[in-house]
PDB file of C-alpha atoms and ligand atoms in Angstrom:
ATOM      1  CA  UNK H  27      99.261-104.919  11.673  1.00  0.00           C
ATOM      2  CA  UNK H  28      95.918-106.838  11.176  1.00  0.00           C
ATOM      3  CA  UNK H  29      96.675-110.460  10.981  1.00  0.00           C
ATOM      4  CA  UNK H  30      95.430-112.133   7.507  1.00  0.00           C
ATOM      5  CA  UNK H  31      94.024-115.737   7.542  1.00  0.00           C
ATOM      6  CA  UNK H  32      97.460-117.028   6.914  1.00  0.00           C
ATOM      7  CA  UNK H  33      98.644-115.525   9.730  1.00  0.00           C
ATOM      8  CA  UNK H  34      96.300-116.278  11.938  1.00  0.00           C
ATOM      9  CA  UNK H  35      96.732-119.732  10.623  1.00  0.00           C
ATOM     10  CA  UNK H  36     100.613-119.877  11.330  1.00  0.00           C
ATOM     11  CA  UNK H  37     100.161-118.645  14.950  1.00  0.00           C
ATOM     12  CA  UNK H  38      97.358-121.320  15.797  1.00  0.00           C
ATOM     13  CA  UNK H  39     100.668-123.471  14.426  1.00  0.00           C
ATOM     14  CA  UNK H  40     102.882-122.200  16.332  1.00  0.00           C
ATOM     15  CA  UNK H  41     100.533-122.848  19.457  1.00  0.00           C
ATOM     16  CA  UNK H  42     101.110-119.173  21.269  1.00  0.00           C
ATOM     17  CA  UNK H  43      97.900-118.369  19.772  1.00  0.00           C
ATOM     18  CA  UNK H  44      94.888-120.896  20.521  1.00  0.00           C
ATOM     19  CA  UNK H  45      91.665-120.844  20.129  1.00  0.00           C
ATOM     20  CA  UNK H  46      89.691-124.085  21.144  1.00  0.00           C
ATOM     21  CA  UNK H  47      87.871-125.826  19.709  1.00  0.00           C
ATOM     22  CA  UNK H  48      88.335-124.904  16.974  1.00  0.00           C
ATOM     23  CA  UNK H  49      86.435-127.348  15.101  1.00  0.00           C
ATOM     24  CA  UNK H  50      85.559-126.151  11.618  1.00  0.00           C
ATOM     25  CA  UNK H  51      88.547-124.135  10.404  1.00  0.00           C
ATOM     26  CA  UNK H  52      87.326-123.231   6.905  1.00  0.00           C
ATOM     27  CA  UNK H  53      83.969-121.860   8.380  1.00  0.00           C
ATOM     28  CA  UNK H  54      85.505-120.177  11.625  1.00  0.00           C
ATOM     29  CA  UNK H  55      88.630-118.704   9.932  1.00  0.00           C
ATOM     30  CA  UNK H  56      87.786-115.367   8.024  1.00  0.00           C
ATOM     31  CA  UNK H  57      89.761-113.601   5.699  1.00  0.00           C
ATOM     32  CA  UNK H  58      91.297-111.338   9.075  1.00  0.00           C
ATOM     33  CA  UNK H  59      89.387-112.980  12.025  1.00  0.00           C
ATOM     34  CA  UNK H  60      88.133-116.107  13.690  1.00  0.00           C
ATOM     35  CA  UNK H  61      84.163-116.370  14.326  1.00  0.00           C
ATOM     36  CA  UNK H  62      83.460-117.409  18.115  1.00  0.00           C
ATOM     37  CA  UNK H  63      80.236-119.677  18.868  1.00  0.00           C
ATOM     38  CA  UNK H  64      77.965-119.332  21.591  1.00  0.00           C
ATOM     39  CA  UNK H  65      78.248-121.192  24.617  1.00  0.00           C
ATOM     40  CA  UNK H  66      75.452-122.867  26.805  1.00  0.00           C
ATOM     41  CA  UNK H  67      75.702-120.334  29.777  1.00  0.00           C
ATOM     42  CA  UNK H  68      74.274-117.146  30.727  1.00  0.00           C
ATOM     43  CA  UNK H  69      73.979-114.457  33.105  1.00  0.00           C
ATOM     44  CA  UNK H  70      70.761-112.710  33.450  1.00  0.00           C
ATOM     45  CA  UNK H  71      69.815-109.643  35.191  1.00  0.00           C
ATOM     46  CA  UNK H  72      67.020-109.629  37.726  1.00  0.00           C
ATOM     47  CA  UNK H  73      64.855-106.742  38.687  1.00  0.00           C
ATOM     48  CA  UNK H  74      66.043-105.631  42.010  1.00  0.00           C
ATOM     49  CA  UNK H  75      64.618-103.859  45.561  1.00  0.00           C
ATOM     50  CA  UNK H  76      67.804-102.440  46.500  1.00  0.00           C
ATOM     51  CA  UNK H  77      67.888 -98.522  45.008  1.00  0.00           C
ATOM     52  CA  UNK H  78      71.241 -99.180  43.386  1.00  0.00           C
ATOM     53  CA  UNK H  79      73.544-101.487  42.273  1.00  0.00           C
ATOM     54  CA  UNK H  80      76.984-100.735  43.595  1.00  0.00           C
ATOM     55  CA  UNK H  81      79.804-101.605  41.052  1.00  0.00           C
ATOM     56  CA  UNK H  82      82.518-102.405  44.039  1.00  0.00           C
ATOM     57  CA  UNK H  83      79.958-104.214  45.806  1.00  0.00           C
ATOM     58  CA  UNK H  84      81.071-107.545  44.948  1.00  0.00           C
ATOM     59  CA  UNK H  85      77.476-109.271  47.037  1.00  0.00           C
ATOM     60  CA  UNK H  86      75.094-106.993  45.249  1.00  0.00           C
ATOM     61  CA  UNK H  87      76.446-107.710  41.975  1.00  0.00           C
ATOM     62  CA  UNK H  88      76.346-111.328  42.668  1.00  0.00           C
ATOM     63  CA  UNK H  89      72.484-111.031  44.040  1.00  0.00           C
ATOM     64  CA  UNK H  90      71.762-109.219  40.742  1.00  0.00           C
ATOM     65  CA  UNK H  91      72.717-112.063  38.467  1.00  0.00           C
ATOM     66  CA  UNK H  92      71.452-115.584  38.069  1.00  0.00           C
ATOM     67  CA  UNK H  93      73.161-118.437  35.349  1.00  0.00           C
ATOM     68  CA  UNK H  94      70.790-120.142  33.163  1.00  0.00           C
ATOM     69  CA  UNK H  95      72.290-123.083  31.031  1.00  0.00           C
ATOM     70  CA  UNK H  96      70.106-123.368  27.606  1.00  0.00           C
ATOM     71  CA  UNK H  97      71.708-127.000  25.544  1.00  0.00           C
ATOM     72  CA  UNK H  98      73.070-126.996  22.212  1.00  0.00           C
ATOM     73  CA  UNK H  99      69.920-127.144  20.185  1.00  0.00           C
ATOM     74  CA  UNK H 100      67.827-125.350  22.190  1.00  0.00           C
ATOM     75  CA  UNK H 101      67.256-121.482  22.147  1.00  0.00           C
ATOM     76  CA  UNK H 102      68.320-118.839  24.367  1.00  0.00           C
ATOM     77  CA  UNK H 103      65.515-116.258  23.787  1.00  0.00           C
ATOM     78  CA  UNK H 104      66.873-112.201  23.583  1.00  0.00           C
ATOM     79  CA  UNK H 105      64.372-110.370  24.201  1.00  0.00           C
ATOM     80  CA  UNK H 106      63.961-106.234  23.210  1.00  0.00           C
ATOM     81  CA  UNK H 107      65.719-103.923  25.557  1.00  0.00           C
ATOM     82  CA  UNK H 108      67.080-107.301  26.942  1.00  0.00           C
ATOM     83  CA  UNK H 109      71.038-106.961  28.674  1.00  0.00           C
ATOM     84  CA  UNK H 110      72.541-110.432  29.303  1.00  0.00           C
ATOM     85  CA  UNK H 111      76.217-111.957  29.393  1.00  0.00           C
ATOM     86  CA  UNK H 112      76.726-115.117  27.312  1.00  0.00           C
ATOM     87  CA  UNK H 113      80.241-116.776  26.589  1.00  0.00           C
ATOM     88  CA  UNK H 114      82.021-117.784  23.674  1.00  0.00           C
ATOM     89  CA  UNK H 115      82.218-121.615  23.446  1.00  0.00           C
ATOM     90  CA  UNK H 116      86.140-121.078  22.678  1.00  0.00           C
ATOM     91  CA  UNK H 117      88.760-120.873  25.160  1.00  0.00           C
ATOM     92  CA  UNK H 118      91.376-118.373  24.036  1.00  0.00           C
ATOM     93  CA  UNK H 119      95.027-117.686  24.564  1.00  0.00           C
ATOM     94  CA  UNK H 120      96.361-114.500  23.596  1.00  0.00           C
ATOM     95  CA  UNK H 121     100.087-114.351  23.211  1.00  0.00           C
ATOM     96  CA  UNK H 122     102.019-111.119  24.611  1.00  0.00           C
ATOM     97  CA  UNK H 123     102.704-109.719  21.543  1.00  0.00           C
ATOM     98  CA  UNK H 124      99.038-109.523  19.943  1.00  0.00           C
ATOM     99  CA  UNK H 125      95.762-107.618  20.844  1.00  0.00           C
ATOM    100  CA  UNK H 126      92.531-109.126  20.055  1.00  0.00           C
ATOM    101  CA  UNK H 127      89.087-107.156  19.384  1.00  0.00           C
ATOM    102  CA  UNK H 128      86.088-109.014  20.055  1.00  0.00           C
ATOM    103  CA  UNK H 129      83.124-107.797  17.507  1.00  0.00           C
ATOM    104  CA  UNK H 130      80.078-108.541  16.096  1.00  0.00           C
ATOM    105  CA  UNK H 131      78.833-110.725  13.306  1.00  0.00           C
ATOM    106  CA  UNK H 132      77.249-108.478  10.599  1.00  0.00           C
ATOM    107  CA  UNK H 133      74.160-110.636   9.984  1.00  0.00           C
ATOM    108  CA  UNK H 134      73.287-110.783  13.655  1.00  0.00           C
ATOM    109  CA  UNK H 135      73.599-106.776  13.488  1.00  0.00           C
ATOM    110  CA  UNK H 136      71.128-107.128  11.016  1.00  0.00           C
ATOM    111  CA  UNK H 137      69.092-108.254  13.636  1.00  0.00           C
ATOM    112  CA  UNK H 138      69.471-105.624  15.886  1.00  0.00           C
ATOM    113  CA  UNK H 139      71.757-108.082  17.966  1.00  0.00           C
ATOM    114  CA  UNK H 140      74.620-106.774  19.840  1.00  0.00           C
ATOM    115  CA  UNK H 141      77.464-108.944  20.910  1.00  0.00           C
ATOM    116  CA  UNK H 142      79.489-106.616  22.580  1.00  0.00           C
ATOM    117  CA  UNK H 143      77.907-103.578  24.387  1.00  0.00           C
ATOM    118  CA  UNK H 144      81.120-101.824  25.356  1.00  0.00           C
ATOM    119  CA  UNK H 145      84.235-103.520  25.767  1.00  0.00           C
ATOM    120  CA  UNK H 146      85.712-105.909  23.410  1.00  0.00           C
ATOM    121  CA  UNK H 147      89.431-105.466  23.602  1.00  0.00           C
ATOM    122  CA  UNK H 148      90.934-108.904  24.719  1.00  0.00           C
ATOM    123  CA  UNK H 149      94.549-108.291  26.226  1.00  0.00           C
ATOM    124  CA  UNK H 150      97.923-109.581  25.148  1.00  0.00           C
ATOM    125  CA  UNK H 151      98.282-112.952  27.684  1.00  0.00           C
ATOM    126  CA  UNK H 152      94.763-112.876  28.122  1.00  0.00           C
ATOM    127  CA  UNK H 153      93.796-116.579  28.460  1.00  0.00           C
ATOM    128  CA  UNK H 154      90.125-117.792  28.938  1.00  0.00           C
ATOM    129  CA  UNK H 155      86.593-117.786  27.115  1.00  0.00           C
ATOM    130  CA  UNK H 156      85.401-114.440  26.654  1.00  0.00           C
ATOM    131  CA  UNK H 157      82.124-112.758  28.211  1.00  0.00           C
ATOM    132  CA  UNK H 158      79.740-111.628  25.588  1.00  0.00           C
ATOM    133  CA  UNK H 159      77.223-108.631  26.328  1.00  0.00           C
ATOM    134  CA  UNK H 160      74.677-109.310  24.508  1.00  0.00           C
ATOM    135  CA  UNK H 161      71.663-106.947  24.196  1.00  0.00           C
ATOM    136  CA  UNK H 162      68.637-106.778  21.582  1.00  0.00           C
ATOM    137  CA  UNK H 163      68.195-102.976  20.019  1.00  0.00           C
ATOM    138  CA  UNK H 164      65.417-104.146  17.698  1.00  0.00           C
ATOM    139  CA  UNK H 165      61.929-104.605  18.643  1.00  0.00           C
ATOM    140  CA  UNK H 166      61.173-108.506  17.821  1.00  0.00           C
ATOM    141  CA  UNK H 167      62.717-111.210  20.369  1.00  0.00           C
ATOM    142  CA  UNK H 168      65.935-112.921  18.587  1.00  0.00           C
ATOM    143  CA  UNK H 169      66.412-116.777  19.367  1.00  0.00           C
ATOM    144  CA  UNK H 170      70.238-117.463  19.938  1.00  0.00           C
ATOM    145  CA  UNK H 171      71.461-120.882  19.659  1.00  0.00           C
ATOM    146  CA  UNK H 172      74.445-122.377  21.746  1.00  0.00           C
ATOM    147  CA  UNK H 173      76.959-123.481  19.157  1.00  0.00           C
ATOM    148  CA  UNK H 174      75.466-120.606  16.442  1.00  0.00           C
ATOM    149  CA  UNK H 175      78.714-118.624  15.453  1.00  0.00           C
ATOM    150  CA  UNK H 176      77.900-115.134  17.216  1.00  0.00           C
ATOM    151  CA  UNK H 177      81.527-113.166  17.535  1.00  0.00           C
ATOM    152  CA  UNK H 178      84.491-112.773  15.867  1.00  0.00           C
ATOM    153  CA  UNK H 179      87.881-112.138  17.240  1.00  0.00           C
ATOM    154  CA  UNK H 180      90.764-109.570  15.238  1.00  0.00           C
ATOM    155  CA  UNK H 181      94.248-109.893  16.333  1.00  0.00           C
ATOM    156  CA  UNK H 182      96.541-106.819  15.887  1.00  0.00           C
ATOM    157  CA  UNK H 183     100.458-107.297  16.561  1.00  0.00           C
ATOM    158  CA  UNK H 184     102.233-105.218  18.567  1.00  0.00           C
ATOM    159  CA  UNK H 185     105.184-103.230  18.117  1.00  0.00           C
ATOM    160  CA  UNK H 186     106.469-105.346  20.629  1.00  0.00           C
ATOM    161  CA  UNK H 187     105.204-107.611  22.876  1.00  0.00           C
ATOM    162  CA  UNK H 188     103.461-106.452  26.433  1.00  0.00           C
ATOM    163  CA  UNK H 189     106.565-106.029  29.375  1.00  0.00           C
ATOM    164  CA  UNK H 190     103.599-106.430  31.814  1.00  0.00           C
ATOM    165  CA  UNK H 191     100.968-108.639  29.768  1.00  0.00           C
ATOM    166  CA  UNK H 192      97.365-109.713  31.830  1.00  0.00           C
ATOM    167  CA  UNK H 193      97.585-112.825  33.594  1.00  0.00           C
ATOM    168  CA  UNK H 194      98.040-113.950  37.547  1.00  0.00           C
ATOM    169  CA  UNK H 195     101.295-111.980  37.831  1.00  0.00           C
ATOM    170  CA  UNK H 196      99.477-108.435  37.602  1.00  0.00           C
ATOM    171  CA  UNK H 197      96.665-110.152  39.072  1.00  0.00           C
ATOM    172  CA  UNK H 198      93.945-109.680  36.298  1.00  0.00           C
ATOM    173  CA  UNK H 199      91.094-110.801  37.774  1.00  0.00           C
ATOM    174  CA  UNK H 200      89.082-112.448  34.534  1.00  0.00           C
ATOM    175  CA  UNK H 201      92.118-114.571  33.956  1.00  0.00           C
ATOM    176  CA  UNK H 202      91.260-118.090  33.266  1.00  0.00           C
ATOM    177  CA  UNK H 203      87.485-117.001  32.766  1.00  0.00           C
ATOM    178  CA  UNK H 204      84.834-119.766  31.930  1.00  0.00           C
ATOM    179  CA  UNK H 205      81.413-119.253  31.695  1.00  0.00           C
ATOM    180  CA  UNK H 206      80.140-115.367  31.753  1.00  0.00           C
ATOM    181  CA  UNK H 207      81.322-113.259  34.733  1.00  0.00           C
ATOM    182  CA  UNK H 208      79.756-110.457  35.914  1.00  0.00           C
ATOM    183  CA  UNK H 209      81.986-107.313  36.782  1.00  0.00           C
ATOM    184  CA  UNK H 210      84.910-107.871  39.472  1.00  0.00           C
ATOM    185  CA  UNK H 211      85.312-104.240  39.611  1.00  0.00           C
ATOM    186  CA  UNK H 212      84.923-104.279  42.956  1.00  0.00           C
ATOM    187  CA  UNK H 213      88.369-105.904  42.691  1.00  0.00           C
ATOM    188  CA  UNK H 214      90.211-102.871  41.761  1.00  0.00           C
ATOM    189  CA  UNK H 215      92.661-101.752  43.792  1.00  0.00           C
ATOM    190  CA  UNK H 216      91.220 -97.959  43.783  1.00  0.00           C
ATOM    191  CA  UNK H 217      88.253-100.126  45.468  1.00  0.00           C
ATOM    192  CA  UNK H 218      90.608-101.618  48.413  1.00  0.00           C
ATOM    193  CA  UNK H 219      90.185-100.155  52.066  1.00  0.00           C
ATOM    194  CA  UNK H 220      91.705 -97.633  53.131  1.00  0.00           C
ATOM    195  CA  UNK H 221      92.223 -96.613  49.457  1.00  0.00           C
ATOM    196  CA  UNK H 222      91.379 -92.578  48.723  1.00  0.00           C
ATOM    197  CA  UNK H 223      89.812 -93.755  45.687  1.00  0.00           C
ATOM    198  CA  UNK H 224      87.367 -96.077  47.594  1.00  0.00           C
ATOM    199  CA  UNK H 225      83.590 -95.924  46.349  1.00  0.00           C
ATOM    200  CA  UNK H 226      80.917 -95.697  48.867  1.00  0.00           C
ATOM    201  CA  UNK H 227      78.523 -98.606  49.772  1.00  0.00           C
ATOM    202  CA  UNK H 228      74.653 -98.981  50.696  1.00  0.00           C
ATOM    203  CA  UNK H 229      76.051 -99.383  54.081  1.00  0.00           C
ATOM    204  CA  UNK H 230      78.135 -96.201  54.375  1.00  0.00           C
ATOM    205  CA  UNK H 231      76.073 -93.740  51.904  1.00  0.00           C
ATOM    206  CA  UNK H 232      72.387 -93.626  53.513  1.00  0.00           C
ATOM    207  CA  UNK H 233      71.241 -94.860  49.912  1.00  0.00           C
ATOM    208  CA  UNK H 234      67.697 -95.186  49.322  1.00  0.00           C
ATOM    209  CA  UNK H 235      66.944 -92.907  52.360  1.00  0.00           C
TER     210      UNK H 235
HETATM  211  N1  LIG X  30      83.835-108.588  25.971  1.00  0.00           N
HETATM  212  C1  LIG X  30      84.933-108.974  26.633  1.00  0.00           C
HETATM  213  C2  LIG X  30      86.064-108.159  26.685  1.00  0.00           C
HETATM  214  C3  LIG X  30      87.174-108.621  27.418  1.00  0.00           C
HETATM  215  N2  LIG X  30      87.127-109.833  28.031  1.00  0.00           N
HETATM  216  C4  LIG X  30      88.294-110.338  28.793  1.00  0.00           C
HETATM  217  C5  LIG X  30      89.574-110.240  28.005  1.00  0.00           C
HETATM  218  C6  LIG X  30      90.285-109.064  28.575  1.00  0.00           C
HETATM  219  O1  LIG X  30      91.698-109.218  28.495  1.00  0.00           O
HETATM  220  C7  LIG X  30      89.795-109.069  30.006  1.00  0.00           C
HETATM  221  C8  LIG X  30      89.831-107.710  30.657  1.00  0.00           C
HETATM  222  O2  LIG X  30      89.150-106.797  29.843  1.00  0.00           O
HETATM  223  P1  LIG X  30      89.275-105.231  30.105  1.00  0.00           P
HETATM  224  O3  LIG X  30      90.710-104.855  30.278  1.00  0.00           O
HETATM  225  O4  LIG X  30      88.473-104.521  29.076  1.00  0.00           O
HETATM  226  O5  LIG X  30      88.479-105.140  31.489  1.00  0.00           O
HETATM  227  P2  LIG X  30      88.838-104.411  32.839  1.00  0.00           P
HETATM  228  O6  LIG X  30      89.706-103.223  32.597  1.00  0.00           O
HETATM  229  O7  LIG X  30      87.568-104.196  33.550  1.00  0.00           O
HETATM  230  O8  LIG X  30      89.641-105.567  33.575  1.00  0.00           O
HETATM  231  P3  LIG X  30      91.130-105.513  34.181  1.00  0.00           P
HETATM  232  O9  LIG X  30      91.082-104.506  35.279  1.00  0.00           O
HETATM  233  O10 LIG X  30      91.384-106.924  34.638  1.00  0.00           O
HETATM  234  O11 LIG X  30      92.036-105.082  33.032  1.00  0.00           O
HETATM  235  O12 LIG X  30      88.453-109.537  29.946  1.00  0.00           O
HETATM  236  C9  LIG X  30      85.986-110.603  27.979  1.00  0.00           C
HETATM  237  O13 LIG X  30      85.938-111.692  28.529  1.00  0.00           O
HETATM  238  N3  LIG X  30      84.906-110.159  27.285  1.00  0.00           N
END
């Protein structure tokens, strides 16, 4: 079941659920979500000499990003064809028993402006600000603002709550996110030594020869 504005309401209450700040309730509250603001940070992508970015590589990914802080009331500019991760101003907490989608705003659709290139499913006793993929699919650069409202969040309840929900005891490794983070893939455990699901490295495969 999709939680209703009253029932969104009644969880913030309750305190399980939290989204903060929350500092304008009767703008940010929807009839069945919660719009999410922009935050100052953001990872961009750099052009790159190595032939290919490794996803387990945990040092090329990290050489392939760079954080650029833009103020509230200045403009991020999002460029066509442009990839970057923002962050929602709003630290979340998702209680065990609810699932929360992370999706667009209509009117920045409108604009060609994506908030969420793939994933946008937020995990019951996920706690943290949430990593925005923003990308441009129009052909005129969009400013963003830090503090615009960009996102909003759904919350479906479960059937019942998780038995294993995401947090340090299943070691989910964008617990306790702030800021954008770029993928900790490398983290999986089909990525640890000695592990038959193990991906290959620039070091190991001959790549680029
Ligand atoms: N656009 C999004 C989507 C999700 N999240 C956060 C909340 C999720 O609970 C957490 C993990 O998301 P996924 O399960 O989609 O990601 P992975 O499967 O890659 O991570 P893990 O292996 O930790 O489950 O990341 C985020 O910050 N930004």
């Amino acid at each position: 079941m999709i939680l209703a504005d009253t029932d969104i309401l009644a969880r913030l209450a309750e305190g399980d659920l939290v989204i903060d700040p929350l500092d304008d309730v009767d703008t940010q509250v929807q009839p069945a979500s919660v719009d999410l603001r922009l935050g100052s940070e953001f990872l961009e992508f750099r052009r790159t000499n190595i032939p290919c970015i490794h996803p387990n590589d945990a040092r090329e990914v990290d050489e392939y990003v760079e954080e650029t802080h833009v103020p509230e009331g200045d403009d991020f500019i999002l460029h066509p064809g442009d990839f970057v991760l923002g962050t929602t101003k709003e630290t979340v907490a998702i209680p065990d028993d609810i699932v929360a989608h992370v999706e667009g705003r209509s009117s920045l659709g409108r604009l060609a402006v994506v908030v969420h290139a793939t994933a946008g499913l937020c995990d019951p006793g996920y706690e943290g600000q949430i990593t925005l993929e923003l990308s441009n699919l129009g052909n005129a650069p969009v400013a963003l603002s830090p503090g615009m409202r960009v996102s909003q969040l759904t919350f479906t309840e479960l059937k019942s709550p998780a038995d294993r929900p995401y947090g340090a005891e299943r070691g989910s490794k964008y617990q306790g996110q702030t800021g954008p983070q770029a993928s900790r893939i490398g983290d999986d455990p089909e990525f640890a030594p000695g592990s038959d699901g193990a991906a290959t490295t620039d070091a190991d495969d001959g790549a680029g020869s």
